[in-house]
Amino acid sequence: MTEPGCYSPSFKKPSDVLRMRRKRARSDAFGGKASSPVVLADGVRPFSPGPLLNAPERAGVKRRNPFASIENTYNSPKKRVLSYSGSGTGAPEGKTAAAAGLEGKLKDERLNTGALLREELLQQQQQQHHYHEKPVSISGEDSLFEEDLFEPESSDPVLKSPEGRPISDVDPCEPCLEFPADWSLKTRLLFTSPQSFSWADQPKAQEEAQGLTAHCRAAYTNLPAQIQDPRGCAELRCGFQQCLQYWQHPSFSWLSLFPRIGAERKFAGKMTPWAQDTGLEQSLMSDWSVSLTSLYSLLKSRLCPYFYLCSYQFTVLFRAAGLNGSRNISALMTPTTRGLREAMKTEGIEFTLPLLEEKKKSKDSPEVSESSRQADGEDPLRSCDDVKSDHSEDEDVGDDEIDDDGGFSWLKEMGVQDKIKKPDAISIKLRKEHREVRLDHRPESVVLVEGSNTFTLLNFLINCKSLVAGAGSQAGLPPTLLAPTAFRGATLHALKARTVNVKTQVRAGYQDVCSLEVTGPIMPHTLHALTQLLKPAQKGEFSVGLYTHEPTAVLNVPIGQASELETPDGVVQDLVRCGLQQSTVEQLAVPTTLGKSALRQLHMKGHSYSWRS
């Protein structure tokens, strides 16, 4: 125990070593015999016996510890400072001065490194203007506020995600007053705000009745820009009840008919009398056909803006002319299979695969591919593994079409067509079928039908036997029809709303969190109407986490160009009787910019939006 660093060959416990140090310090203080300082020779490690590997003189010195990494410890400037300054009386005066110099040099290096890092971060923030389209993840019941997402040490507050990345880099002079339309179906919305949501809880009977009447008559009340007392504002509470209403067919009080894809466990054990009664099943399908025909007639007359058909295999979105940049009635079906697409071709339905066509265009022009990826919200600085997965996905999907001669026309140009054995026609056909099957149940399998072909699609769905499950927990149950307006055979339903006040940890303390949870089949107009309602009620500050029904996220694929769209005033004028607010129609008329993704997080700060998808 005479060497500095308290090297213990007998492997004493740390507590024993510290006890001996204190005992030695007390004996030195009272004039006792102090341990003689050991002067370190050049090239010898202080914390382990033995010289350095590159030391010139190694004779007469203990061998070094073979398990110690000498070059990684002693040669480090930080370790040298600790070895000379931390050993107390064992270090000579010359070594102490060298340690002080090294310590000052380390401080300068840290300051220079911090300055360079700050400059690099500022440059990255100036270059990344597309962050307002990136998703923010919310896990479980955790909620986020704008105050919690600001970086405290920065002079200019930047909205941050849980991963520490900026959510939006929008110029304050150009606030984003509207968010893009999201055509996917949501199962849950979680609103959070520093202001209380007590006004949305326990409506009076009169307020609920007025909200139902206003929804059925499509009568909307213009709220003031600022509401001082939301709990005492009857128009606000009635408007909230109006936003929660939707129409559905069929309707059974003991069954929740949304979502339908992957919901076999939810239907298991429930009473399904139509599965054993053929007459009851035919009656249900007859009523369902009448309701579907009524919805299409309303859509064609522009009295209904859109509706959803949710079966156990796929979801179909029918939209009126003028919405999402389309001049004609359009229908999107996802996901599809090769058998379903072949059946549609047999019925004479003309359709396209928009995502595959977009990939073909991006392959032809790399610049367009890069710009489209940035528009879809993808990170331009992706890893090599992501790029490889994209290429493998393109190969699996099979974007490259095979020529009539089997794709071997290039052999003739080289003059070796007779020397290489070509595959027969059967192999080429099997290869094509294999590529088509690879599309099944993928987002790339989304089908777009436009114009008069939507009526042919309607007849196909009514007469399609595979539309209804033949076995399983959903056997004999017709698809669910969801619409924002009333139609023949529909039942009026209301979304479930619940307010909760909790405490969340913010930096060093706790802060009160007010939350509003809305569950049910949430359609695009409902999300927009609720945000328009919460803007004055929560004083322009709230956040919302959106939980998407994943099979419907691809319904945001663009189907029309902005240049081909009619003027928004003309679209609003044509859809003035569709039952939606004018501002909602204007939002739904603009082509969506989300691509095949959906909104995950939406923030409002200072009456301006930022979002992530």
Coordinates of C-alpha atoms in Angstrom, one line a residue:
M1 CA 0.0 0.0 0.0
T2 CA 3.0 2.3 -0.5
E3 CA 2.2 3.2 -4.1
P4 CA -0.1 6.1 -5.1
G5 CA -3.5 5.0 -6.4
C6 CA -3.9 2.4 -3.6
Y7 CA -3.1 -0.6 -5.7
S8 CA -4.3 -3.6 -3.6
P9 CA -2.7 -6.9 -4.5
S10 CA -4.9 -8.7 -1.9
F11 CA -8.1 -7.4 -3.5
K12 CA -9.4 -5.5 -0.5
K13 CA -12.9 -4.0 -0.5
P14 CA -13.3 -0.4 -1.4
S15 CA -14.6 0.4 2.1
D16 CA -11.3 -1.0 3.6
V17 CA -9.2 1.1 1.2
L18 CA -11.1 4.3 2.1
R19 CA -10.8 3.5 5.8
M20 CA -7.1 3.2 5.5
R21 CA -6.9 6.5 3.6
R22 CA -8.8 8.3 6.4
K23 CA -6.6 6.8 9.0
R24 CA -3.4 7.8 7.2
A25 CA -4.8 11.4 6.8
R26 CA -5.5 11.6 10.5
S27 CA -2.0 10.4 11.4
D28 CA -0.4 13.0 9.1
A29 CA -2.5 15.8 10.6
F30 CA -1.4 14.9 14.2
G31 CA 2.2 14.7 13.3
G32 CA 2.4 11.0 12.8
K33 CA 4.7 9.2 10.5
A34 CA 3.5 9.8 7.0
S35 CA 4.0 7.6 4.1
S36 CA 7.0 8.5 2.1
P37 CA 6.1 10.0 -1.3
V38 CA 6.9 7.9 -4.2
V39 CA 8.5 9.7 -7.1
L40 CA 7.3 8.3 -10.4
A41 CA 9.9 7.5 -13.0
D42 CA 9.4 8.5 -16.6
G43 CA 7.3 6.1 -18.5
V44 CA 5.8 4.3 -15.5
R45 CA 2.0 4.1 -15.0
P46 CA 0.9 5.5 -11.7
F47 CA -2.2 3.3 -11.2
S48 CA -0.6 0.0 -12.0
P49 CA 2.9 -1.4 -11.5
G50 CA 5.1 -1.6 -14.5
P51 CA 6.5 0.7 -17.2
L52 CA 5.0 1.7 -20.5
L53 CA 5.4 -0.5 -23.5
N54 CA 7.4 2.1 -25.3
A55 CA 9.6 3.0 -22.2
P56 CA 13.3 3.0 -22.9
E57 CA 14.3 1.5 -19.5
R58 CA 12.4 -1.5 -18.2
A59 CA 15.1 -3.2 -16.1
G60 CA 14.7 -3.4 -12.4
V61 CA 11.0 -2.5 -12.5
K62 CA 8.0 -4.6 -11.8
R63 CA 6.3 -6.1 -14.8
R64 CA 3.2 -4.3 -15.9
N65 CA -0.4 -5.6 -15.5
P66 CA -1.1 -7.6 -18.7
F67 CA -4.8 -6.9 -18.4
A68 CA -4.5 -3.1 -18.5
S69 CA -4.8 -1.0 -21.7
I70 CA -1.9 1.3 -21.2
E71 CA -2.1 3.4 -24.3
N72 CA -5.8 4.1 -23.8
T73 CA -5.4 5.2 -20.2
Y74 CA -2.0 6.8 -19.5
N75 CA -1.6 8.5 -22.9
S76 CA -4.9 10.2 -22.6
P77 CA -4.6 13.9 -21.6
K78 CA -7.5 13.6 -19.2
K79 CA -6.0 10.6 -17.5
R80 CA -2.6 12.4 -17.1
V81 CA -4.3 15.3 -15.5
L82 CA -6.1 13.0 -13.0
S83 CA -2.9 11.0 -12.3
Y84 CA -0.9 14.1 -11.4
S85 CA -3.5 16.3 -9.7
G86 CA -5.5 13.6 -8.0
S87 CA -2.6 11.8 -6.2
G88 CA -2.2 14.7 -3.7
T89 CA 1.2 14.7 -2.1
G90 CA 2.6 12.0 -4.3
A91 CA 3.0 14.3 -7.4
P92 CA 6.0 16.6 -7.8
E93 CA 5.7 20.3 -8.3
G94 CA 6.8 20.1 -12.0
K95 CA 4.1 17.6 -12.7
T96 CA 1.5 19.8 -11.0
A97 CA 2.3 22.7 -13.3
A98 CA 2.0 20.3 -16.3
A99 CA -1.3 19.1 -15.1
A100 CA -2.6 22.6 -14.8
G101 CA -1.5 23.3 -18.3
L102 CA -3.2 20.2 -19.6
E103 CA -6.4 21.0 -17.8
G104 CA -6.5 24.5 -19.3
K105 CA -5.9 23.0 -22.8
L106 CA -8.8 20.6 -22.2
K107 CA -11.1 23.4 -21.3
D108 CA -10.2 25.3 -24.5
E109 CA -10.8 22.2 -26.6
R110 CA -14.3 21.7 -25.0
L111 CA -15.2 25.3 -25.6
N112 CA -14.1 25.1 -29.3
T113 CA -16.0 21.8 -29.8
G114 CA -19.2 23.3 -28.3
A115 CA -19.0 26.3 -30.6
L116 CA -18.5 24.1 -33.6
L117 CA -21.4 21.9 -32.6
R118 CA -23.7 24.9 -32.1
E119 CA -22.9 26.2 -35.6
E120 CA -23.5 22.8 -37.1
L121 CA -26.9 22.6 -35.4
L122 CA -27.9 26.0 -36.6
Q123 CA -27.0 25.1 -40.1
Q124 CA -29.1 21.9 -39.9
Q125 CA -32.1 23.8 -38.6
Q126 CA -31.9 26.3 -41.4
Q127 CA -31.8 23.6 -44.0
Q128 CA -34.6 21.4 -42.7
H129 CA -37.8 23.3 -43.6
H130 CA -39.8 20.1 -44.1
Y131 CA -39.9 19.1 -40.5
H132 CA -43.5 20.2 -40.0
E133 CA -44.6 17.2 -42.0
K134 CA -42.9 14.6 -39.8
P135 CA -44.7 12.5 -37.2
V136 CA -44.5 12.9 -33.5
S137 CA -45.2 9.7 -31.6
I138 CA -47.5 9.5 -28.6
S139 CA -47.3 6.3 -26.6
G140 CA -50.2 5.3 -24.4
E141 CA -51.9 8.0 -22.4
D142 CA -48.9 10.3 -22.4
S143 CA -49.6 13.8 -23.6
L144 CA -47.4 16.6 -24.9
F145 CA -47.7 20.3 -24.7
E146 CA -46.1 23.1 -26.6
E147 CA -44.5 24.4 -23.4
D148 CA -42.9 21.0 -22.7
L149 CA -41.4 20.8 -26.2
F150 CA -39.5 24.0 -26.1
E151 CA -35.7 23.9 -25.6
P152 CA -35.0 26.0 -22.4
E153 CA -31.5 27.0 -23.3
S154 CA -32.3 28.4 -26.7
S155 CA -33.0 32.1 -27.1
D156 CA -35.5 31.3 -29.9
P157 CA -38.0 28.6 -28.8
V158 CA -38.2 25.7 -31.3
L159 CA -41.0 23.2 -31.1
K160 CA -39.5 19.8 -30.3
S161 CA -40.6 16.2 -30.7
P162 CA -40.0 13.6 -28.0
E163 CA -36.8 12.6 -29.9
G164 CA -35.5 16.2 -29.6
R165 CA -36.1 17.1 -33.3
P166 CA -37.9 20.3 -34.3
I167 CA -41.5 19.6 -35.3
S168 CA -42.0 22.7 -37.4
D169 CA -39.6 25.3 -38.9
V170 CA -42.3 27.6 -40.2
D171 CA -41.5 31.2 -40.5
P172 CA -43.4 33.2 -37.8
C173 CA -44.2 35.8 -40.5
E174 CA -46.0 33.1 -42.5
P175 CA -48.1 31.1 -40.0
C176 CA -49.7 27.9 -41.2
L177 CA -53.4 28.6 -40.7
E178 CA -54.7 25.2 -42.0
F179 CA -53.5 21.6 -41.9
P180 CA -53.8 19.2 -44.9
A181 CA -56.8 17.0 -45.2
D182 CA -56.4 13.5 -43.8
W183 CA -58.7 11.0 -45.5
S184 CA -57.8 8.0 -43.3
L185 CA -60.2 6.9 -40.6
K186 CA -59.2 7.5 -37.0
T187 CA -60.1 5.3 -34.0
R188 CA -59.1 7.8 -31.3
L189 CA -58.2 11.4 -30.8
L190 CA -56.4 12.6 -27.7
F191 CA -56.5 16.4 -27.2
T192 CA -54.3 18.1 -24.6
S193 CA -54.1 21.7 -23.6
P194 CA -53.1 23.9 -20.7
Q195 CA -56.7 25.2 -20.6
S196 CA -59.5 23.1 -19.1
F197 CA -61.9 21.0 -21.1
S198 CA -64.6 21.1 -18.5
W199 CA -67.0 22.8 -20.9
A200 CA -67.1 19.5 -23.0
D201 CA -68.1 17.3 -20.0
Q202 CA -71.7 16.4 -19.0
P203 CA -73.9 18.3 -21.5
K204 CA -77.3 19.4 -20.5
A205 CA -80.4 17.8 -22.1
Q206 CA -81.3 21.0 -24.0
E207 CA -77.8 21.4 -25.3
E208 CA -77.6 17.8 -26.5
A209 CA -81.0 18.2 -28.3
Q210 CA -79.9 21.4 -29.9
G211 CA -76.7 19.8 -31.1
L212 CA -78.6 16.9 -32.7
T213 CA -81.0 19.2 -34.4
A214 CA -78.2 21.4 -35.8
H215 CA -76.5 18.3 -37.2
C216 CA -79.6 17.0 -38.9
R217 CA -80.4 20.4 -40.4
A218 CA -76.7 21.2 -41.2
A219 CA -77.0 24.5 -39.3
Y220 CA -73.7 25.8 -38.1
T221 CA -73.1 28.7 -35.7
N222 CA -70.1 31.0 -36.1
L223 CA -68.3 31.2 -32.8
P224 CA -66.3 34.3 -31.7
A225 CA -62.5 34.4 -32.1
Q226 CA -62.0 34.4 -28.3
I227 CA -64.3 32.8 -25.7
Q228 CA -63.7 34.1 -22.2
D229 CA -65.9 31.6 -20.4
P230 CA -66.2 28.4 -22.4
R231 CA -68.2 26.6 -19.7
G232 CA -70.9 29.2 -19.8
C233 CA -71.0 29.4 -23.7
A234 CA -74.1 27.4 -24.8
E235 CA -73.2 27.7 -28.5
L236 CA -69.8 26.1 -27.9
R237 CA -71.3 23.1 -26.0
C238 CA -74.1 22.6 -28.6
G239 CA -71.5 22.8 -31.4
F240 CA -69.4 20.2 -29.7
Q241 CA -72.4 17.8 -29.5
Q242 CA -73.0 18.5 -33.2
C243 CA -69.4 17.5 -34.2
L244 CA -69.7 14.1 -32.5
Q245 CA -72.6 12.8 -34.7
Y246 CA -72.2 10.4 -37.6
W247 CA -74.4 8.0 -39.6
Q248 CA -73.9 4.3 -39.9
H249 CA -75.5 1.2 -41.5
P250 CA -76.1 -1.5 -40.3
S251 CA -76.4 -0.9 -36.6
F252 CA -76.6 -3.4 -33.8
S253 CA -76.4 -2.3 -30.2
W254 CA -74.4 -5.3 -29.0
L255 CA -71.8 -5.1 -31.8
S256 CA -69.3 -2.4 -32.6
L257 CA -69.0 -2.5 -36.4
F258 CA -65.8 -0.5 -36.8
P259 CA -63.1 -1.4 -37.5
R260 CA -63.8 -4.5 -39.5
I261 CA -60.3 -5.5 -40.8
G262 CA -58.5 -7.7 -38.3
A263 CA -61.4 -7.6 -35.8
E264 CA -62.2 -11.3 -35.6
R265 CA -61.5 -11.5 -31.9
K266 CA -63.8 -8.6 -31.2
F267 CA -66.7 -10.4 -32.9
A268 CA -65.9 -13.8 -31.4
G269 CA -68.5 -15.0 -28.9
K270 CA -71.1 -12.4 -29.9
M271 CA -74.6 -13.3 -30.9
T272 CA -74.9 -13.5 -34.8
P273 CA -78.3 -14.9 -35.6
W274 CA -77.9 -14.2 -39.4
A275 CA -75.1 -16.7 -39.6
Q276 CA -77.5 -19.6 -39.0
D277 CA -80.6 -18.1 -40.7
T278 CA -80.3 -17.7 -44.5
G279 CA -83.5 -15.7 -44.8
L280 CA -82.3 -13.2 -42.2
E281 CA -78.9 -12.9 -44.0
Q282 CA -80.6 -12.2 -47.4
S283 CA -82.8 -9.5 -45.7
L284 CA -79.8 -7.8 -44.2
M285 CA -78.0 -7.8 -47.6
S286 CA -81.2 -6.4 -49.3
D287 CA -81.4 -3.5 -46.9
W288 CA -77.7 -2.9 -47.2
S289 CA -77.9 -2.7 -51.0
V290 CA -80.7 -0.1 -50.7
S291 CA -78.6 2.0 -48.3
L292 CA -75.5 1.8 -50.6
T293 CA -77.5 2.8 -53.6
S294 CA -79.0 5.7 -51.7
L295 CA -75.5 6.9 -50.6
Y296 CA -74.3 6.8 -54.2
S297 CA -77.3 8.8 -55.4
L298 CA -76.6 11.5 -52.7
L299 CA -72.9 11.5 -53.7
K300 CA -73.7 12.0 -57.4
S301 CA -76.1 14.8 -56.6
R302 CA -73.4 16.4 -54.3
L303 CA -75.7 16.2 -51.3
C304 CA -73.2 13.9 -49.6
P305 CA -69.5 14.7 -49.8
Y306 CA -68.1 11.2 -49.2
F307 CA -68.7 7.9 -47.5
Y308 CA -66.8 4.8 -46.5
L309 CA -67.5 1.1 -47.1
C310 CA -65.7 -1.1 -44.5
S311 CA -65.7 -4.8 -45.2
Y312 CA -63.7 -7.5 -43.4
Q313 CA -61.1 -7.5 -46.3
F314 CA -60.9 -4.0 -47.6
T315 CA -62.1 -0.4 -47.3
V316 CA -63.6 1.7 -50.1
L317 CA -63.7 5.5 -50.0
F318 CA -66.2 7.2 -52.4
R319 CA -65.8 11.0 -52.9
A320 CA -67.9 13.5 -54.7
A321 CA -66.6 15.5 -57.7
G322 CA -64.3 18.4 -56.7
L323 CA -62.8 16.8 -53.5
N324 CA -59.1 16.2 -53.3
G325 CA -58.4 17.6 -56.7
S326 CA -60.6 15.3 -58.7
R327 CA -63.1 16.7 -61.3
N328 CA -65.2 13.5 -61.3
I329 CA -66.5 11.0 -58.7
S330 CA -63.6 8.9 -57.4
A331 CA -63.3 5.7 -55.4
L332 CA -60.2 4.3 -53.6
M333 CA -60.1 0.7 -52.6
T334 CA -57.4 -0.7 -50.3
P335 CA -56.0 -3.3 -49.7
T336 CA -56.7 -5.5 -52.8
T337 CA -55.7 -8.9 -54.0
R338 CA -54.9 -10.2 -57.5
G339 CA -58.2 -12.2 -57.5
L340 CA -60.2 -9.1 -56.7
R341 CA -58.4 -7.0 -59.4
E342 CA -59.0 -9.8 -61.9
A343 CA -62.7 -9.9 -61.0
M344 CA -62.9 -6.1 -61.5
K345 CA -61.3 -6.4 -64.9
T346 CA -63.8 -9.1 -65.9
E347 CA -66.7 -6.8 -65.0
G348 CA -65.2 -4.1 -67.2
I349 CA -64.1 -1.7 -64.4
E350 CA -61.2 0.5 -65.5
F351 CA -58.9 1.3 -62.6
T352 CA -55.3 2.3 -62.0
L353 CA -52.7 1.6 -59.3
P354 CA -51.6 5.2 -58.4
L355 CA -48.6 4.3 -56.2
L356 CA -47.1 2.0 -58.8
E357 CA -47.5 4.6 -61.5
E358 CA -45.8 7.1 -59.2
K359 CA -42.9 4.7 -58.7
K360 CA -42.5 4.3 -62.5
K361 CA -42.4 8.1 -63.0
S362 CA -39.8 8.4 -60.2
K363 CA -37.7 5.7 -61.8
D364 CA -37.7 7.5 -65.1
S365 CA -36.7 10.9 -63.5
P366 CA -34.5 10.7 -60.4
E367 CA -34.9 14.4 -59.6
V368 CA -38.7 14.0 -59.5
S369 CA -38.2 10.9 -57.2
E370 CA -36.2 13.0 -54.7
S371 CA -38.7 15.8 -54.7
S372 CA -41.6 13.5 -54.3
R373 CA -39.9 11.8 -51.3
Q374 CA -39.4 15.1 -49.6
A375 CA -43.0 16.1 -50.3
D376 CA -44.2 12.8 -48.8
G377 CA -42.3 13.7 -45.6
E378 CA -39.4 11.2 -46.0
D379 CA -36.0 12.0 -44.6
P380 CA -33.5 12.8 -47.4
L381 CA -30.6 11.7 -45.2
R382 CA -31.5 8.0 -45.0
S383 CA -29.3 5.1 -44.3
C384 CA -28.1 2.6 -46.9
D385 CA -30.3 -0.1 -45.4
D386 CA -33.4 2.1 -46.1
V387 CA -32.3 2.6 -49.7
K388 CA -31.7 -1.1 -50.2
S389 CA -35.1 -1.9 -48.8
D390 CA -36.7 0.5 -51.2
H391 CA -34.9 -1.2 -54.1
S392 CA -35.9 -4.6 -52.9
E393 CA -39.5 -3.5 -52.5
D394 CA -39.4 -2.2 -56.1
E395 CA -38.1 -5.5 -57.3
D396 CA -40.8 -7.4 -55.3
V397 CA -43.6 -5.3 -56.6
G398 CA -42.3 -5.6 -60.1
D399 CA -42.6 -2.1 -61.7
D400 CA -40.7 -3.1 -64.8
E401 CA -43.0 -4.5 -67.4
I402 CA -41.9 -7.5 -69.5
D403 CA -42.1 -7.1 -73.3
D404 CA -44.1 -9.3 -75.5
D405 CA -41.0 -11.2 -76.6
G406 CA -40.1 -11.9 -72.9
G407 CA -37.9 -8.9 -72.3
F408 CA -35.0 -10.3 -74.3
S409 CA -35.0 -7.9 -77.2
W410 CA -31.6 -6.6 -76.1
L411 CA -30.1 -10.0 -77.0
K412 CA -30.8 -9.3 -80.7
E413 CA -28.9 -6.0 -80.5
M414 CA -25.9 -7.9 -79.2
G415 CA -26.2 -10.7 -81.7
V416 CA -26.3 -13.5 -79.2
Q417 CA -30.0 -14.4 -79.3
D418 CA -29.2 -17.9 -80.7
K419 CA -26.6 -18.7 -78.1
I420 CA -28.7 -18.1 -74.9
K421 CA -31.7 -20.3 -74.0
K422 CA -34.8 -18.2 -73.5
P423 CA -37.5 -19.1 -70.9
D424 CA -40.7 -20.4 -72.4
A425 CA -44.0 -18.5 -72.4
I426 CA -45.3 -20.4 -69.3
S427 CA -42.3 -19.3 -67.2
I428 CA -42.8 -15.7 -68.3
K429 CA -46.5 -15.9 -67.4
L430 CA -45.8 -17.4 -64.0
R431 CA -43.2 -14.6 -63.4
K432 CA -45.8 -12.0 -64.1
E433 CA -48.4 -13.6 -61.9
H434 CA -45.9 -13.9 -59.1
R435 CA -45.2 -10.1 -59.3
E436 CA -48.9 -9.4 -59.2
V437 CA -49.4 -11.6 -56.2
R438 CA -46.6 -9.7 -54.4
L439 CA -48.8 -6.6 -54.4
D440 CA -51.6 -8.3 -52.3
H441 CA -52.4 -6.7 -49.0
R442 CA -49.8 -4.0 -49.5
P443 CA -50.3 -0.2 -49.7
E444 CA -49.1 -0.4 -53.3
S445 CA -52.3 -2.4 -54.1
V446 CA -54.6 0.6 -53.6
V447 CA -57.0 0.9 -56.6
L448 CA -58.3 4.1 -58.0
V449 CA -61.6 4.2 -59.9
E450 CA -62.9 7.4 -61.5
G451 CA -65.9 8.8 -63.4
S452 CA -68.6 6.4 -64.7
N453 CA -66.6 3.4 -63.6
T454 CA -67.5 4.1 -60.0
F455 CA -71.2 3.2 -60.8
T456 CA -69.9 -0.1 -62.3
L457 CA -67.9 -0.6 -59.1
L458 CA -71.0 0.0 -57.1
N459 CA -72.9 -2.8 -59.0
F460 CA -69.9 -5.0 -58.6
L461 CA -69.8 -4.6 -54.8
I462 CA -73.5 -5.3 -54.5
N463 CA -73.3 -8.5 -56.5
C464 CA -69.8 -9.6 -55.2
K465 CA -70.2 -12.8 -53.2
S466 CA -66.8 -12.5 -51.5
L467 CA -67.8 -9.1 -50.0
V468 CA -69.3 -10.9 -47.0
A469 CA -67.4 -13.4 -45.0
G470 CA -68.6 -17.0 -45.6
A471 CA -67.0 -18.3 -42.3
G472 CA -65.6 -17.0 -39.1
S473 CA -66.9 -14.5 -36.5
Q474 CA -68.0 -12.0 -39.2
A475 CA -69.9 -14.6 -41.4
G476 CA -73.0 -13.2 -43.0
L477 CA -72.5 -9.6 -41.7
P478 CA -72.7 -6.9 -44.4
P479 CA -70.0 -4.2 -44.7
T480 CA -70.3 -1.1 -42.5
L481 CA -71.3 2.1 -44.3
L482 CA -70.1 5.4 -42.7
A483 CA -71.2 8.9 -43.8
P484 CA -71.3 12.4 -42.5
T485 CA -74.9 13.0 -43.7
A486 CA -78.1 11.0 -43.4
F487 CA -79.1 8.3 -45.9
R488 CA -81.7 5.7 -46.3
G489 CA -81.6 3.0 -43.6
A490 CA -78.9 4.9 -41.6
T491 CA -78.7 5.1 -37.8
L492 CA -77.5 8.2 -36.0
H493 CA -74.6 7.5 -33.7
A494 CA -72.4 9.7 -31.5
L495 CA -68.7 9.5 -30.8
K496 CA -67.7 8.9 -27.2
A497 CA -66.0 11.9 -25.4
R498 CA -64.3 11.9 -22.0
T499 CA -62.3 14.6 -20.2
V500 CA -59.5 13.8 -17.8
N501 CA -57.2 16.1 -15.7
V502 CA -53.9 14.6 -14.7
K503 CA -50.4 15.8 -13.7
T504 CA -47.3 15.3 -15.9
Q505 CA -43.7 15.9 -15.1
V506 CA -42.3 19.0 -16.7
R507 CA -38.5 19.6 -16.2
A508 CA -38.1 19.8 -12.5
G509 CA -41.7 19.9 -11.4
Y510 CA -45.3 18.9 -12.3
Q511 CA -47.9 20.6 -14.4
D512 CA -51.6 20.1 -14.6
V513 CA -52.6 18.5 -17.9
C514 CA -56.2 18.8 -19.3
S515 CA -57.1 16.2 -21.9
L516 CA -60.1 15.3 -24.0
E517 CA -60.4 11.9 -25.5
V518 CA -62.7 11.1 -28.5
T519 CA -63.2 7.5 -29.6
G520 CA -65.1 5.9 -32.5
P521 CA -65.0 6.0 -36.3
I522 CA -63.6 9.5 -36.8
M523 CA -63.9 10.9 -40.3
P524 CA -62.0 13.8 -41.9
H525 CA -64.8 16.4 -41.4
T526 CA -65.0 15.5 -37.7
L527 CA -61.3 16.2 -37.1
H528 CA -61.5 19.6 -38.9
A529 CA -64.7 20.6 -37.1
L530 CA -63.3 19.8 -33.7
T531 CA -60.1 21.8 -34.4
Q532 CA -62.2 24.8 -35.5
L533 CA -64.2 24.4 -32.3
L534 CA -61.2 24.1 -30.0
K535 CA -59.4 27.1 -31.5
P536 CA -61.4 29.7 -29.6
A537 CA -62.3 27.5 -26.7
Q538 CA -58.6 26.7 -25.8
K539 CA -57.3 30.2 -26.7
G540 CA -55.4 28.9 -29.8
E541 CA -53.2 26.4 -27.8
F542 CA -53.7 22.7 -27.9
S543 CA -52.2 19.4 -29.2
V544 CA -53.8 16.3 -30.5
G545 CA -52.5 12.8 -31.0
L546 CA -54.3 10.9 -33.8
Y547 CA -54.6 7.1 -33.8
T548 CA -55.1 5.9 -37.4
H549 CA -56.8 2.8 -38.6
E550 CA -53.7 1.7 -40.4
P551 CA -55.3 0.0 -43.5
T552 CA -56.8 3.3 -44.4
A553 CA -53.6 5.4 -44.2
V554 CA -53.0 5.0 -47.9
L555 CA -56.2 6.7 -48.8
N556 CA -54.3 10.0 -48.7
V557 CA -52.6 9.1 -52.0
P558 CA -53.0 12.1 -54.5
I559 CA -55.3 11.4 -57.4
G560 CA -55.3 14.9 -59.1
Q561 CA -53.0 17.8 -59.8
A562 CA -53.6 21.2 -58.3
S563 CA -53.6 22.8 -61.7
E564 CA -56.5 20.6 -62.9
L565 CA -58.7 21.5 -59.9
E566 CA -61.5 24.0 -60.2
T567 CA -61.4 27.1 -58.1
P568 CA -62.2 26.5 -54.4
D569 CA -65.1 28.9 -54.6
G570 CA -66.7 26.9 -57.4
V571 CA -66.3 23.6 -55.4
V572 CA -67.8 25.2 -52.3
Q573 CA -70.7 26.6 -54.3
D574 CA -71.4 23.1 -55.8
L575 CA -71.2 21.4 -52.4
V576 CA -73.1 24.0 -50.4
R577 CA -75.8 21.5 -49.6
C578 CA -73.6 18.6 -48.7
G579 CA -74.1 19.2 -44.9
L580 CA -70.6 20.4 -44.1
Q581 CA -69.2 23.7 -43.0
Q582 CA -67.8 26.0 -45.7
S583 CA -64.3 25.9 -44.2
T584 CA -64.3 22.1 -44.1
V585 CA -65.3 21.9 -47.7
E586 CA -62.5 24.2 -48.7
Q587 CA -60.0 22.1 -46.8
L588 CA -61.2 18.8 -48.4
A589 CA -61.2 20.3 -51.9
V590 CA -57.5 20.9 -51.8
P591 CA -55.3 17.9 -52.9
T592 CA -53.8 16.4 -49.9
T593 CA -50.0 16.5 -49.5
L594 CA -49.6 13.6 -47.1
G595 CA -48.9 10.9 -49.7
K596 CA -49.5 7.4 -48.4
S597 CA -49.0 8.5 -44.8
A598 CA -51.4 9.9 -42.3
L599 CA -51.3 12.6 -39.6
R600 CA -50.0 11.4 -36.3
Q601 CA -49.6 14.6 -34.3
L602 CA -51.2 18.0 -34.7
H603 CA -50.2 21.1 -32.7
M604 CA -51.7 24.6 -32.5
K605 CA -49.6 27.4 -31.0
G606 CA -50.6 31.0 -31.4
H607 CA -53.5 30.1 -33.8
S608 CA -51.1 28.4 -36.3
Y609 CA -50.7 24.7 -37.0
S610 CA -47.7 22.4 -37.1
W611 CA -48.0 18.7 -37.7
R612 CA -46.1 15.4 -38.2
S613 CA -47.1 12.5 -40.3

